[in-house]
Amino acid sequence: MQQFYRIMKYTTKNGVINGTVVYGPKTCGTNTSGLCGASGLFVDQSGAIYYSDSSNHRVLKITPFASSATVIAGTSGMSGSSANQLQNPGSIFVDSSGSLYVADQNN
């Protein structure tokens, strides 16, 4: 059975919960249109989504409703302890100056 990954946005209006897919569904893959594991998510004030793609050892920046993303930290599909690598990244945060902070769980 193939697994799919997606990012959902939920809103409530008049007591009714509505869900909208803002990215996906995607299959597990290392290219920029694939997702594989979710550990953290951050949305900045402009609506850009930062996604901790833990099984791919990277952080993606996603423009809502786009078909692909941009790798902004880590190396797709390769874990490691070098400054340009991550190993199962978890929580993420982007500060007001645009700097990305990543909880790199296994380093």
Short mmCIF file of C-alpha atoms in Angstrom, two decimals:
data_model
loop_
_atom_site.label_atom_id
_atom_site.label_comp_id
_atom_site.label_asym_id
_atom_site.label_seq_id
_atom_site.Cartn_x
_atom_site.Cartn_y
_atom_site.Cartn_z
CA MET A 1 0.00 0.00 0.00
CA GLN A 2 1.49 3.31 -1.09
CA GLN A 3 1.59 6.07 1.52
CA PHE A 4 0.80 9.68 0.75
CA TYR A 5 1.75 12.81 2.67
CA ARG A 6 0.08 16.21 2.62
CA ILE A 7 -0.16 19.48 4.49
CA MET A 8 -3.65 20.44 5.62
CA LYS A 9 -5.05 23.76 6.81
CA TYR A 10 -8.10 23.69 9.07
CA THR A 11 -10.43 26.58 9.79
CA THR A 12 -13.60 26.82 11.83
CA LYS A 13 -16.53 28.98 10.79
CA ASN A 14 -19.85 28.98 12.60
CA GLY A 15 -18.85 25.79 14.42
CA VAL A 16 -18.04 23.91 11.20
CA ILE A 17 -14.49 22.60 10.71
CA ASN A 18 -13.22 22.81 7.13
CA GLY A 19 -10.02 21.22 5.84
CA THR A 20 -8.07 22.34 2.77
CA VAL A 21 -5.05 20.63 1.22
CA VAL A 22 -2.35 23.30 0.79
CA TYR A 23 0.40 20.92 -0.39
CA GLY A 24 0.08 17.36 -1.60
CA PRO A 25 -0.83 14.63 -1.58
CA LYS A 26 2.70 13.51 -2.30
CA THR A 27 4.38 10.13 -2.25
CA CYS A 28 7.51 9.43 -0.24
CA GLY A 29 10.46 10.59 -2.30
CA THR A 30 13.66 12.61 -2.19
CA ASN A 31 12.85 14.97 -5.06
CA THR A 32 11.39 18.41 -4.23
CA SER A 33 7.86 17.29 -5.00
CA GLY A 34 8.05 14.38 -2.53
CA LEU A 35 7.49 14.30 1.22
CA CYS A 36 8.44 11.53 3.61
CA GLY A 37 7.75 11.96 7.27
CA ALA A 38 6.63 15.03 9.16
CA SER A 39 8.22 16.27 12.35
CA GLY A 40 7.68 20.01 12.32
CA LEU A 41 5.88 22.80 10.57
CA PHE A 42 6.15 26.58 10.69
CA VAL A 43 4.17 29.17 8.73
CA ASP A 44 5.66 32.66 8.40
CA GLN A 45 3.73 35.93 8.11
CA SER A 46 3.81 35.80 4.29
CA GLY A 47 2.19 32.34 4.29
CA ALA A 48 5.31 30.38 3.33
CA ILE A 49 5.35 26.92 4.92
CA TYR A 50 8.55 25.47 6.39
CA TYR A 51 8.28 21.68 6.62
CA SER A 52 10.59 19.37 8.54
CA ASP A 53 10.82 16.35 6.21
CA SER A 54 12.38 14.07 8.81
CA SER A 55 12.79 10.85 6.82
CA ASN A 56 14.50 12.79 4.02
CA HIS A 57 16.80 14.65 6.46
CA ARG A 58 15.88 18.11 5.15
CA VAL A 59 13.74 21.19 5.66
CA LEU A 60 11.57 22.38 2.78
CA LYS A 61 10.12 25.81 2.07
CA ILE A 62 6.75 25.54 0.37
CA THR A 63 4.68 28.21 -1.30
CA PRO A 64 1.03 27.31 -0.62
CA PHE A 65 -0.74 25.57 -3.51
CA ALA A 66 2.57 25.10 -5.39
CA SER A 67 3.53 21.80 -7.01
CA SER A 68 7.06 21.59 -5.60
CA ALA A 69 9.19 22.94 -2.78
CA THR A 70 12.71 24.26 -2.19
CA VAL A 71 15.25 22.51 0.05
CA ILE A 72 16.56 25.15 2.46
CA ALA A 73 18.46 22.95 4.94
CA GLY A 74 19.94 19.48 4.82
CA THR A 75 20.67 17.19 1.89
CA SER A 76 17.78 15.25 0.35
CA GLY A 77 17.87 11.61 1.41
CA MET A 78 21.30 11.84 3.08
CA SER A 79 21.73 12.13 6.82
CA GLY A 80 24.90 13.31 8.50
CA SER A 81 26.53 15.56 11.05
CA SER A 82 28.24 18.07 8.72
CA ALA A 83 27.03 21.67 8.83
CA ASN A 84 25.07 21.17 5.58
CA GLN A 85 23.42 17.91 6.72
CA LEU A 86 20.64 16.96 9.14
CA GLN A 87 19.58 13.67 10.68
CA ASN A 88 15.84 13.38 11.34
CA PRO A 89 15.14 17.10 11.81
CA GLY A 90 12.32 17.87 14.20
CA SER A 91 10.89 21.18 15.35
CA ILE A 92 11.69 24.23 13.27
CA PHE A 93 11.38 28.00 13.75
CA VAL A 94 12.00 31.00 11.51
CA ASP A 95 12.72 34.29 13.27
CA SER A 96 11.73 37.77 12.12
CA SER A 97 14.98 38.19 10.16
CA GLY A 98 14.37 34.95 8.22
CA SER A 99 16.93 32.78 10.04
CA LEU A 100 15.93 29.12 10.30
CA TYR A 101 16.41 27.13 13.51
CA VAL A 102 16.21 23.33 13.39
CA ALA A 103 16.08 20.77 16.21
CA ASP A 104 18.44 18.18 14.67
CA GLN A 105 17.38 15.16 16.71
CA ASN A 106 20.08 12.56 16.08
CA ASN A 107 23.26 14.59 15.95
#
